[in-house]
Amino acid sequence: MTSARDPEGPTAPRPADAPPGGPAAAGDPPRWSRYVAVGDSFTEGLWDAPDGEDAPLRGWADQLASHLSARRTAAGLPALEYANLAVRGRLMRPILTEQVPAARAMAPDLVSLVGGGNDILRPSVDVDRVAADLERAVARLRADGADVLLSTGFDARESPLVRTTRSRTGVFSAHVWSIARRHGAFVLDLWGMRSLLDWRMWAEDRIHLTTDGHARVAQAALVALGLPPDRPDWDDPLAPLPPVPRLERVRADAHWLREHAYPWATRRLRRRSSGDARVAKRPDPLPVD
């Protein structure tokens, strides 16, 4: 995971586009004081419910905010202020037209803008248009003076179903790197995370991450921001498991089709979303405890 900034490279952003300051030295507290996360179910934290299904969701962005805030308070600085406006099921256009303006109104100095996965699942998606819309939003946030954390898509080559979107995800991820280079943004490189190729990192629906998956992504986000991770094994692959018996695989696939694929397809046909009528879980920038 890395930043798209390279002050020594021949294609480095123009000074006017570069984020304020450079990568933090080891031990330096994070410079950001207000962080706003926008996006879809990935940033909302779907399936990361360590305190039970009835407890609030957490997710990688919440964990990133906790890491940043802890490092600030350890250095004697005020706690990080954090808001999370992400809502499951959102396409890129609503993220950019609804969540980004609300985020800009909060005057953050760090924004994570991660979306596009729900668009890419649709075969009719125009990936170039989605990327062009994303770039306009990044330009506005950068003009406000905020640092921006973008993200590539996941490499779904190990997924029997979602890997059909792999070529579209690859094109979108290439756009993300180019946008970051032009505007001096940071990039969370999910595509390159080896640990996420293991299906033990994925929840029952085979689209969202488990608690351990979200924790590893939070560590990758620290690295993307130029900060040292808290756990050195954040991207180490897991030890391989023995092969799963065929009957067990068939039963697991049948359960997935009944409990997850069919309801998702039904919502699509009805032009509904799992996030309809839902609101942001943390709509105001409050200090992180």
PDB file of C-alpha atoms in Angstrom, residues 3-288:
ATOM      1  CA  SER A   3       0.935   6.899  -1.705  1.00  0.00           C
ATOM      2  CA  ALA A   4       0.807   8.032  -5.310  1.00  0.00           C
ATOM      3  CA  ARG A   5       3.110  10.876  -4.352  1.00  0.00           C
ATOM      4  CA  ASP A   6       6.754  10.566  -5.346  1.00  0.00           C
ATOM      5  CA  PRO A   7       8.570  13.902  -4.955  1.00  0.00           C
ATOM      6  CA  GLU A   8      11.693  12.452  -6.578  1.00  0.00           C
ATOM      7  CA  GLY A   9       9.930  10.991  -9.614  1.00  0.00           C
ATOM      8  CA  PRO A  10       9.584  12.631 -13.027  1.00  0.00           C
ATOM      9  CA  THR A  11       5.787  12.566 -12.865  1.00  0.00           C
ATOM     10  CA  ALA A  12       5.360  13.978  -9.358  1.00  0.00           C
ATOM     11  CA  PRO A  13       2.308  16.232  -8.797  1.00  0.00           C
ATOM     12  CA  ARG A  14       2.737  19.932  -9.334  1.00  0.00           C
ATOM     13  CA  PRO A  15       3.479  21.774  -6.051  1.00  0.00           C
ATOM     14  CA  ALA A  16      -0.009  23.266  -6.086  1.00  0.00           C
ATOM     15  CA  ASP A  17      -1.490  19.750  -6.161  1.00  0.00           C
ATOM     16  CA  ALA A  18       0.718  18.137  -3.539  1.00  0.00           C
ATOM     17  CA  PRO A  19      -0.828  17.345  -0.143  1.00  0.00           C
ATOM     18  CA  PRO A  20       0.493  19.476   2.737  1.00  0.00           C
ATOM     19  CA  GLY A  21       3.598  17.905   4.261  1.00  0.00           C
ATOM     20  CA  GLY A  22       5.310  14.674   3.320  1.00  0.00           C
ATOM     21  CA  PRO A  23       5.171  11.125   4.677  1.00  0.00           C
ATOM     22  CA  ALA A  24       5.429  11.053   8.447  1.00  0.00           C
ATOM     23  CA  ALA A  25       8.699   9.985  10.001  1.00  0.00           C
ATOM     24  CA  ALA A  26       8.541   6.969  12.296  1.00  0.00           C
ATOM     25  CA  GLY A  27       7.127   8.060  15.629  1.00  0.00           C
ATOM     26  CA  ASP A  28       5.657  11.329  14.360  1.00  0.00           C
ATOM     27  CA  PRO A  29       1.973  11.781  15.313  1.00  0.00           C
ATOM     28  CA  PRO A  30      -0.520  11.969  12.423  1.00  0.00           C
ATOM     29  CA  ARG A  31      -1.003  15.542  11.263  1.00  0.00           C
ATOM     30  CA  TRP A  32      -4.722  15.148  10.545  1.00  0.00           C
ATOM     31  CA  SER A  33      -7.183  16.441  13.112  1.00  0.00           C
ATOM     32  CA  ARG A  34     -10.536  15.799  11.358  1.00  0.00           C
ATOM     33  CA  TYR A  35     -11.212  12.735   9.228  1.00  0.00           C
ATOM     34  CA  VAL A  36     -14.419  12.056   7.273  1.00  0.00           C
ATOM     35  CA  ALA A  37     -15.059   8.703   5.568  1.00  0.00           C
ATOM     36  CA  VAL A  38     -17.492   8.434   2.643  1.00  0.00           C
ATOM     37  CA  GLY A  39     -18.499   5.417   0.611  1.00  0.00           C
ATOM     38  CA  ASP A  40     -20.623   2.270   0.621  1.00  0.00           C
ATOM     39  CA  SER A  41     -20.914  -0.901   2.724  1.00  0.00           C
ATOM     40  CA  PHE A  42     -17.156  -1.474   2.698  1.00  0.00           C
ATOM     41  CA  THR A  43     -16.542   1.814   4.539  1.00  0.00           C
ATOM     42  CA  GLU A  44     -19.701   1.473   6.631  1.00  0.00           C
ATOM     43  CA  GLY A  45     -18.063  -1.700   7.965  1.00  0.00           C
ATOM     44  CA  LEU A  46     -20.531  -4.372   6.959  1.00  0.00           C
ATOM     45  CA  TRP A  47     -19.901  -7.746   8.653  1.00  0.00           C
ATOM     46  CA  ASP A  48     -17.406  -6.276  11.139  1.00  0.00           C
ATOM     47  CA  ALA A  49     -19.537  -6.600  14.263  1.00  0.00           C
ATOM     48  CA  PRO A  50     -17.146  -7.828  16.981  1.00  0.00           C
ATOM     49  CA  ASP A  51     -19.658  -7.022  19.735  1.00  0.00           C
ATOM     50  CA  GLY A  52     -22.514  -8.996  18.171  1.00  0.00           C
ATOM     51  CA  GLU A  53     -25.063  -8.582  15.382  1.00  0.00           C
ATOM     52  CA  ASP A  54     -27.124  -6.086  17.377  1.00  0.00           C
ATOM     53  CA  ALA A  55     -24.123  -3.867  18.184  1.00  0.00           C
ATOM     54  CA  PRO A  56     -22.944  -1.012  15.950  1.00  0.00           C
ATOM     55  CA  LEU A  57     -20.794  -1.966  12.980  1.00  0.00           C
ATOM     56  CA  ARG A  58     -17.137  -1.040  13.067  1.00  0.00           C
ATOM     57  CA  GLY A  59     -15.080  -1.567   9.880  1.00  0.00           C
ATOM     58  CA  TRP A  60     -11.695  -0.530   8.538  1.00  0.00           C
ATOM     59  CA  ALA A  61     -12.417   3.230   8.530  1.00  0.00           C
ATOM     60  CA  ASP A  62     -13.473   3.215  12.188  1.00  0.00           C
ATOM     61  CA  GLN A  63     -10.333   1.266  13.046  1.00  0.00           C
ATOM     62  CA  LEU A  64      -8.175   3.645  11.022  1.00  0.00           C
ATOM     63  CA  ALA A  65      -9.683   6.580  12.918  1.00  0.00           C
ATOM     64  CA  SER A  66      -8.941   4.839  16.219  1.00  0.00           C
ATOM     65  CA  HIS A  67      -5.321   4.226  15.233  1.00  0.00           C
ATOM     66  CA  LEU A  68      -4.838   7.846  14.129  1.00  0.00           C
ATOM     67  CA  SER A  69      -6.507   9.208  17.258  1.00  0.00           C
ATOM     68  CA  ALA A  70      -4.488   6.980  19.615  1.00  0.00           C
ATOM     69  CA  ARG A  71      -1.241   8.164  18.048  1.00  0.00           C
ATOM     70  CA  ARG A  72      -2.318  11.781  18.371  1.00  0.00           C
ATOM     71  CA  THR A  73      -3.312  11.521  22.037  1.00  0.00           C
ATOM     72  CA  ALA A  74      -0.127   9.580  22.836  1.00  0.00           C
ATOM     73  CA  ALA A  75       1.790  12.605  21.538  1.00  0.00           C
ATOM     74  CA  GLY A  76      -0.231  15.004  23.677  1.00  0.00           C
ATOM     75  CA  LEU A  77      -2.460  16.217  20.819  1.00  0.00           C
ATOM     76  CA  PRO A  78      -6.276  16.398  20.900  1.00  0.00           C
ATOM     77  CA  ALA A  79      -8.167  13.298  19.847  1.00  0.00           C
ATOM     78  CA  LEU A  80      -9.002  12.934  16.167  1.00  0.00           C
ATOM     79  CA  GLU A  81     -12.468  14.132  15.146  1.00  0.00           C
ATOM     80  CA  TYR A  82     -14.148  11.546  12.934  1.00  0.00           C
ATOM     81  CA  ALA A  83     -17.361  11.184  10.924  1.00  0.00           C
ATOM     82  CA  ASN A  84     -18.454   8.236   8.787  1.00  0.00           C
ATOM     83  CA  LEU A  85     -21.104   9.027   6.164  1.00  0.00           C
ATOM     84  CA  ALA A  86     -20.912   5.721   4.255  1.00  0.00           C
ATOM     85  CA  VAL A  87     -24.134   3.781   3.586  1.00  0.00           C
ATOM     86  CA  ARG A  88     -24.376   0.260   2.194  1.00  0.00           C
ATOM     87  CA  GLY A  89     -25.565  -0.209  -1.375  1.00  0.00           C
ATOM     88  CA  ARG A  90     -24.619   3.271  -2.559  1.00  0.00           C
ATOM     89  CA  LEU A  91     -23.449   3.728  -6.124  1.00  0.00           C
ATOM     90  CA  MET A  92     -20.669   6.173  -6.948  1.00  0.00           C
ATOM     91  CA  ARG A  93     -22.970   8.964  -8.123  1.00  0.00           C
ATOM     92  CA  PRO A  94     -24.941   9.235  -4.822  1.00  0.00           C
ATOM     93  CA  ILE A  95     -21.695   9.020  -2.870  1.00  0.00           C
ATOM     94  CA  LEU A  96     -20.343  11.991  -4.821  1.00  0.00           C
ATOM     95  CA  THR A  97     -23.531  14.066  -4.898  1.00  0.00           C
ATOM     96  CA  GLU A  98     -24.761  13.441  -1.355  1.00  0.00           C
ATOM     97  CA  GLN A  99     -21.913  12.348   0.900  1.00  0.00           C
ATOM     98  CA  VAL A 100     -19.019  14.367  -0.524  1.00  0.00           C
ATOM     99  CA  PRO A 101     -20.783  17.778  -0.209  1.00  0.00           C
ATOM    100  CA  ALA A 102     -21.705  16.907   3.380  1.00  0.00           C
ATOM    101  CA  ALA A 103     -18.102  15.923   4.051  1.00  0.00           C
ATOM    102  CA  ARG A 104     -16.759  19.153   2.538  1.00  0.00           C
ATOM    103  CA  ALA A 105     -19.062  21.171   4.796  1.00  0.00           C
ATOM    104  CA  MET A 106     -17.288  19.645   7.814  1.00  0.00           C
ATOM    105  CA  ALA A 107     -13.931  21.134   6.711  1.00  0.00           C
ATOM    106  CA  PRO A 108     -11.907  17.918   7.139  1.00  0.00           C
ATOM    107  CA  ASP A 109      -8.185  17.713   6.527  1.00  0.00           C
ATOM    108  CA  LEU A 110      -8.455  14.000   5.590  1.00  0.00           C
ATOM    109  CA  VAL A 111     -11.205  12.318   3.524  1.00  0.00           C
ATOM    110  CA  SER A 112     -11.347   8.665   2.495  1.00  0.00           C
ATOM    111  CA  LEU A 113     -13.371   8.430  -0.712  1.00  0.00           C
ATOM    112  CA  VAL A 114     -13.911   4.759  -1.534  1.00  0.00           C
ATOM    113  CA  GLY A 115     -16.664   3.531  -3.845  1.00  0.00           C
ATOM    114  CA  GLY A 116     -17.449   2.078  -7.223  1.00  0.00           C
ATOM    115  CA  GLY A 117     -17.808  -1.573  -6.212  1.00  0.00           C
ATOM    116  CA  ASN A 118     -21.592  -1.546  -6.538  1.00  0.00           C
ATOM    117  CA  ASP A 119     -21.307   0.109  -9.938  1.00  0.00           C
ATOM    118  CA  ILE A 120     -18.793  -2.484 -11.154  1.00  0.00           C
ATOM    119  CA  LEU A 121     -21.139  -5.344 -10.219  1.00  0.00           C
ATOM    120  CA  ARG A 122     -23.509  -4.070 -12.933  1.00  0.00           C
ATOM    121  CA  PRO A 123     -22.554  -5.352 -16.413  1.00  0.00           C
ATOM    122  CA  SER A 124     -23.756  -2.123 -18.066  1.00  0.00           C
ATOM    123  CA  VAL A 125     -21.439   0.124 -16.029  1.00  0.00           C
ATOM    124  CA  ASP A 126     -19.354   2.747 -17.840  1.00  0.00           C
ATOM    125  CA  VAL A 127     -16.149   2.502 -15.788  1.00  0.00           C
ATOM    126  CA  ASP A 128     -14.606   5.520 -17.522  1.00  0.00           C
ATOM    127  CA  ARG A 129     -17.582   7.684 -16.558  1.00  0.00           C
ATOM    128  CA  VAL A 130     -17.455   6.489 -12.951  1.00  0.00           C
ATOM    129  CA  ALA A 131     -13.748   7.373 -12.832  1.00  0.00           C
ATOM    130  CA  ALA A 132     -14.350  10.796 -14.409  1.00  0.00           C
ATOM    131  CA  ASP A 133     -17.001  11.566 -11.778  1.00  0.00           C
ATOM    132  CA  LEU A 134     -14.598  10.436  -9.059  1.00  0.00           C
ATOM    133  CA  GLU A 135     -11.822  12.661 -10.355  1.00  0.00           C
ATOM    134  CA  ARG A 136     -14.008  15.787 -10.263  1.00  0.00           C
ATOM    135  CA  ALA A 137     -14.814  15.106  -6.606  1.00  0.00           C
ATOM    136  CA  VAL A 138     -11.155  14.534  -5.765  1.00  0.00           C
ATOM    137  CA  ALA A 139     -10.232  17.821  -7.426  1.00  0.00           C
ATOM    138  CA  ARG A 140     -12.802  19.680  -5.306  1.00  0.00           C
ATOM    139  CA  LEU A 141     -11.602  18.095  -2.072  1.00  0.00           C
ATOM    140  CA  ARG A 142      -7.983  18.840  -2.910  1.00  0.00           C
ATOM    141  CA  ALA A 143      -8.888  22.443  -3.751  1.00  0.00           C
ATOM    142  CA  ASP A 144     -10.405  22.664  -0.250  1.00  0.00           C
ATOM    143  CA  GLY A 145      -7.008  21.694   1.154  1.00  0.00           C
ATOM    144  CA  ALA A 146      -8.015  18.184   2.293  1.00  0.00           C
ATOM    145  CA  ASP A 147      -5.838  15.112   1.852  1.00  0.00           C
ATOM    146  CA  VAL A 148      -7.710  12.335   0.042  1.00  0.00           C
ATOM    147  CA  LEU A 149      -7.379   8.576   0.480  1.00  0.00           C
ATOM    148  CA  LEU A 150      -8.624   6.607  -2.531  1.00  0.00           C
ATOM    149  CA  SER A 151      -8.724   2.844  -2.987  1.00  0.00           C
ATOM    150  CA  THR A 152      -8.317   0.320  -5.756  1.00  0.00           C
ATOM    151  CA  GLY A 153     -10.779  -2.532  -6.075  1.00  0.00           C
ATOM    152  CA  PHE A 154     -10.223  -6.048  -4.764  1.00  0.00           C
ATOM    153  CA  ASP A 155      -8.643  -8.696  -6.970  1.00  0.00           C
ATOM    154  CA  ALA A 156     -11.454 -11.264  -7.109  1.00  0.00           C
ATOM    155  CA  ARG A 157      -9.632 -13.907  -9.149  1.00  0.00           C
ATOM    156  CA  GLU A 158     -10.305 -16.538  -6.474  1.00  0.00           C
ATOM    157  CA  SER A 159     -14.064 -15.884  -6.456  1.00  0.00           C
ATOM    158  CA  PRO A 160     -16.091 -18.171  -8.761  1.00  0.00           C
ATOM    159  CA  LEU A 161     -18.744 -15.467  -9.284  1.00  0.00           C
ATOM    160  CA  VAL A 162     -17.249 -12.030  -8.632  1.00  0.00           C
ATOM    161  CA  ARG A 163     -14.173 -12.738 -10.754  1.00  0.00           C
ATOM    162  CA  THR A 164     -16.363 -12.049 -13.802  1.00  0.00           C
ATOM    163  CA  THR A 165     -15.967  -8.365 -12.854  1.00  0.00           C
ATOM    164  CA  ARG A 166     -12.159  -8.605 -12.621  1.00  0.00           C
ATOM    165  CA  SER A 167     -11.440  -6.809 -15.905  1.00  0.00           C
ATOM    166  CA  ARG A 168     -13.729  -3.895 -15.002  1.00  0.00           C
ATOM    167  CA  THR A 169     -12.173  -3.673 -11.537  1.00  0.00           C
ATOM    168  CA  GLY A 170      -8.708  -3.636 -13.086  1.00  0.00           C
ATOM    169  CA  VAL A 171      -9.598  -0.730 -15.391  1.00  0.00           C
ATOM    170  CA  PHE A 172     -11.132   1.210 -12.497  1.00  0.00           C
ATOM    171  CA  SER A 173      -8.075   0.588 -10.327  1.00  0.00           C
ATOM    172  CA  ALA A 174      -5.798   1.909 -13.078  1.00  0.00           C
ATOM    173  CA  HIS A 175      -7.945   5.054 -13.179  1.00  0.00           C
ATOM    174  CA  VAL A 176      -7.598   5.416  -9.392  1.00  0.00           C
ATOM    175  CA  TRP A 177      -3.807   5.397  -9.593  1.00  0.00           C
ATOM    176  CA  SER A 178      -3.855   7.969 -12.398  1.00  0.00           C
ATOM    177  CA  ILE A 179      -6.277  10.233 -10.529  1.00  0.00           C
ATOM    178  CA  ALA A 180      -4.112  10.022  -7.418  1.00  0.00           C
ATOM    179  CA  ARG A 181      -0.999  10.908  -9.406  1.00  0.00           C
ATOM    180  CA  ARG A 182      -2.627  13.945 -11.007  1.00  0.00           C
ATOM    181  CA  HIS A 183      -4.090  15.333  -7.782  1.00  0.00           C
ATOM    182  CA  GLY A 184      -1.620  14.214  -5.123  1.00  0.00           C
ATOM    183  CA  ALA A 185      -3.879  11.727  -3.357  1.00  0.00           C
ATOM    184  CA  PHE A 186      -3.059   8.605  -1.343  1.00  0.00           C
ATOM    185  CA  VAL A 187      -4.010   5.120  -2.575  1.00  0.00           C
ATOM    186  CA  LEU A 188      -5.062   2.107  -0.509  1.00  0.00           C
ATOM    187  CA  ASP A 189      -3.961  -0.763  -2.767  1.00  0.00           C
ATOM    188  CA  LEU A 190      -6.524  -3.471  -2.006  1.00  0.00           C
ATOM    189  CA  TRP A 191      -5.748  -5.161  -5.328  1.00  0.00           C
ATOM    190  CA  GLY A 192      -2.210  -5.887  -4.134  1.00  0.00           C
ATOM    191  CA  MET A 193      -3.106  -7.281  -0.690  1.00  0.00           C
ATOM    192  CA  ARG A 194      -2.017 -10.931  -0.668  1.00  0.00           C
ATOM    193  CA  SER A 195      -3.862 -11.709   2.561  1.00  0.00           C
ATOM    194  CA  LEU A 196      -7.231 -10.843   1.004  1.00  0.00           C
ATOM    195  CA  LEU A 197      -6.852 -13.621  -1.570  1.00  0.00           C
ATOM    196  CA  ASP A 198      -7.637 -16.056   1.263  1.00  0.00           C
ATOM    197  CA  TRP A 199     -11.361 -16.657   1.615  1.00  0.00           C
ATOM    198  CA  ARG A 200     -11.055 -16.788   5.403  1.00  0.00           C
ATOM    199  CA  MET A 201     -10.865 -12.989   5.133  1.00  0.00           C
ATOM    200  CA  TRP A 202     -14.340 -12.871   3.584  1.00  0.00           C
ATOM    201  CA  ALA A 203     -17.778 -13.019   5.205  1.00  0.00           C
ATOM    202  CA  GLU A 204     -20.605 -15.428   4.418  1.00  0.00           C
ATOM    203  CA  ASP A 205     -21.902 -13.309   1.556  1.00  0.00           C
ATOM    204  CA  ARG A 206     -18.495 -13.617  -0.203  1.00  0.00           C
ATOM    205  CA  ILE A 207     -18.528  -9.884  -1.010  1.00  0.00           C
ATOM    206  CA  HIS A 208     -17.689  -8.226   2.323  1.00  0.00           C
ATOM    207  CA  LEU A 209     -14.798  -8.700   4.724  1.00  0.00           C
ATOM    208  CA  THR A 210     -14.662 -10.405   8.093  1.00  0.00           C
ATOM    209  CA  THR A 211     -13.454  -8.639  11.222  1.00  0.00           C
ATOM    210  CA  ASP A 212      -9.886  -9.799  10.531  1.00  0.00           C
ATOM    211  CA  GLY A 213     -10.169  -8.611   6.932  1.00  0.00           C
ATOM    212  CA  HIS A 214     -11.253  -5.145   8.037  1.00  0.00           C
ATOM    213  CA  ALA A 215      -8.424  -5.053  10.592  1.00  0.00           C
ATOM    214  CA  ARG A 216      -5.854  -5.831   7.910  1.00  0.00           C
ATOM    215  CA  VAL A 217      -7.280  -3.162   5.597  1.00  0.00           C
ATOM    216  CA  ALA A 218      -7.036  -0.600   8.421  1.00  0.00           C
ATOM    217  CA  GLN A 219      -3.338  -1.451   8.723  1.00  0.00           C
ATOM    218  CA  ALA A 220      -2.960  -1.132   4.952  1.00  0.00           C
ATOM    219  CA  ALA A 221      -4.587   2.313   5.151  1.00  0.00           C
ATOM    220  CA  LEU A 222      -1.959   3.417   7.680  1.00  0.00           C
ATOM    221  CA  VAL A 223       0.752   2.285   5.297  1.00  0.00           C
ATOM    222  CA  ALA A 224      -0.962   4.053   2.391  1.00  0.00           C
ATOM    223  CA  LEU A 225      -0.903   7.289   4.413  1.00  0.00           C
ATOM    224  CA  GLY A 226       2.838   6.939   4.962  1.00  0.00           C
ATOM    225  CA  LEU A 227       2.532   5.748   8.569  1.00  0.00           C
ATOM    226  CA  PRO A 228       3.985   2.599  10.155  1.00  0.00           C
ATOM    227  CA  PRO A 229       1.483  -0.224  10.767  1.00  0.00           C
ATOM    228  CA  ASP A 230       0.707  -1.501  14.259  1.00  0.00           C
ATOM    229  CA  ARG A 231       1.040  -5.190  13.323  1.00  0.00           C
ATOM    230  CA  PRO A 232       3.857  -6.447  11.076  1.00  0.00           C
ATOM    231  CA  ASP A 233       1.804  -9.396   9.774  1.00  0.00           C
ATOM    232  CA  TRP A 234      -0.950  -7.221   8.314  1.00  0.00           C
ATOM    233  CA  ASP A 235      -0.476  -8.620   4.795  1.00  0.00           C
ATOM    234  CA  ASP A 236       1.022 -12.026   5.524  1.00  0.00           C
ATOM    235  CA  PRO A 237      -0.925 -14.841   3.810  1.00  0.00           C
ATOM    236  CA  LEU A 238      -2.545 -17.357   6.146  1.00  0.00           C
ATOM    237  CA  ALA A 239      -1.279 -20.915   6.402  1.00  0.00           C
ATOM    238  CA  PRO A 240      -3.102 -23.048   3.807  1.00  0.00           C
ATOM    239  CA  LEU A 241      -5.982 -25.262   4.882  1.00  0.00           C
ATOM    240  CA  PRO A 242      -6.553 -28.834   3.701  1.00  0.00           C
ATOM    241  CA  PRO A 243      -8.930 -29.214   0.730  1.00  0.00           C
ATOM    242  CA  VAL A 244     -12.631 -28.946   1.537  1.00  0.00           C
ATOM    243  CA  PRO A 245     -14.650 -32.121   0.753  1.00  0.00           C
ATOM    244  CA  ARG A 246     -16.847 -31.749  -2.325  1.00  0.00           C
ATOM    245  CA  LEU A 247     -20.111 -32.329  -0.425  1.00  0.00           C
ATOM    246  CA  GLU A 248     -19.224 -29.594   2.054  1.00  0.00           C
ATOM    247  CA  ARG A 249     -18.468 -27.203  -0.807  1.00  0.00           C
ATOM    248  CA  VAL A 250     -21.797 -27.992  -2.478  1.00  0.00           C
ATOM    249  CA  ARG A 251     -23.693 -27.371   0.771  1.00  0.00           C
ATOM    250  CA  ALA A 252     -21.856 -24.071   1.329  1.00  0.00           C
ATOM    251  CA  ASP A 253     -22.639 -22.945  -2.229  1.00  0.00           C
ATOM    252  CA  ALA A 254     -26.311 -23.836  -1.811  1.00  0.00           C
ATOM    253  CA  HIS A 255     -26.486 -21.878   1.451  1.00  0.00           C
ATOM    254  CA  TRP A 256     -24.841 -18.867  -0.203  1.00  0.00           C
ATOM    255  CA  LEU A 257     -27.249 -18.943  -3.166  1.00  0.00           C
ATOM    256  CA  ARG A 258     -30.280 -19.147  -0.875  1.00  0.00           C
ATOM    257  CA  GLU A 259     -29.243 -16.661   1.804  1.00  0.00           C
ATOM    258  CA  HIS A 260     -27.216 -14.083  -0.147  1.00  0.00           C
ATOM    259  CA  ALA A 261     -27.234 -14.354  -3.953  1.00  0.00           C
ATOM    260  CA  TYR A 262     -31.008 -14.733  -4.376  1.00  0.00           C
ATOM    261  CA  PRO A 263     -31.943 -11.791  -2.086  1.00  0.00           C
ATOM    262  CA  TRP A 264     -29.337  -9.606  -3.825  1.00  0.00           C
ATOM    263  CA  ALA A 265     -30.659 -10.499  -7.301  1.00  0.00           C
ATOM    264  CA  THR A 266     -34.242  -9.890  -6.147  1.00  0.00           C
ATOM    265  CA  ARG A 267     -33.357  -6.394  -4.929  1.00  0.00           C
ATOM    266  CA  ARG A 268     -31.663  -5.686  -8.250  1.00  0.00           C
ATOM    267  CA  LEU A 269     -34.769  -6.704 -10.216  1.00  0.00           C
ATOM    268  CA  ARG A 270     -36.904  -4.479  -7.995  1.00  0.00           C
ATOM    269  CA  ARG A 271     -34.374  -1.630  -8.320  1.00  0.00           C
ATOM    270  CA  ARG A 272     -33.922  -1.556  -4.574  1.00  0.00           C
ATOM    271  CA  SER A 273     -30.818  -1.393  -2.415  1.00  0.00           C
ATOM    272  CA  SER A 274     -29.857  -2.866   0.931  1.00  0.00           C
ATOM    273  CA  GLY A 275     -29.187   0.723   2.019  1.00  0.00           C
ATOM    274  CA  ASP A 276     -32.619   2.146   1.178  1.00  0.00           C
ATOM    275  CA  ALA A 277     -33.890   4.288   4.068  1.00  0.00           C
ATOM    276  CA  ARG A 278     -30.606   3.887   5.951  1.00  0.00           C
ATOM    277  CA  VAL A 279     -28.645   6.879   7.219  1.00  0.00           C
ATOM    278  CA  ALA A 280     -24.992   7.389   8.100  1.00  0.00           C
ATOM    279  CA  LYS A 281     -23.925   5.700  11.324  1.00  0.00           C
ATOM    280  CA  ARG A 282     -21.682   8.588  12.452  1.00  0.00           C
ATOM    281  CA  PRO A 283     -22.939  11.745  10.699  1.00  0.00           C
ATOM    282  CA  ASP A 284     -21.041  14.296  12.799  1.00  0.00           C
ATOM    283  CA  PRO A 285     -17.285  14.691  13.341  1.00  0.00           C
ATOM    284  CA  LEU A 286     -16.883  13.721  16.989  1.00  0.00           C
ATOM    285  CA  PRO A 287     -13.694  12.995  18.950  1.00  0.00           C
ATOM    286  CA  VAL A 288     -12.630   9.365  18.795  1.00  0.00           C
TER     287      VAL A 288
END
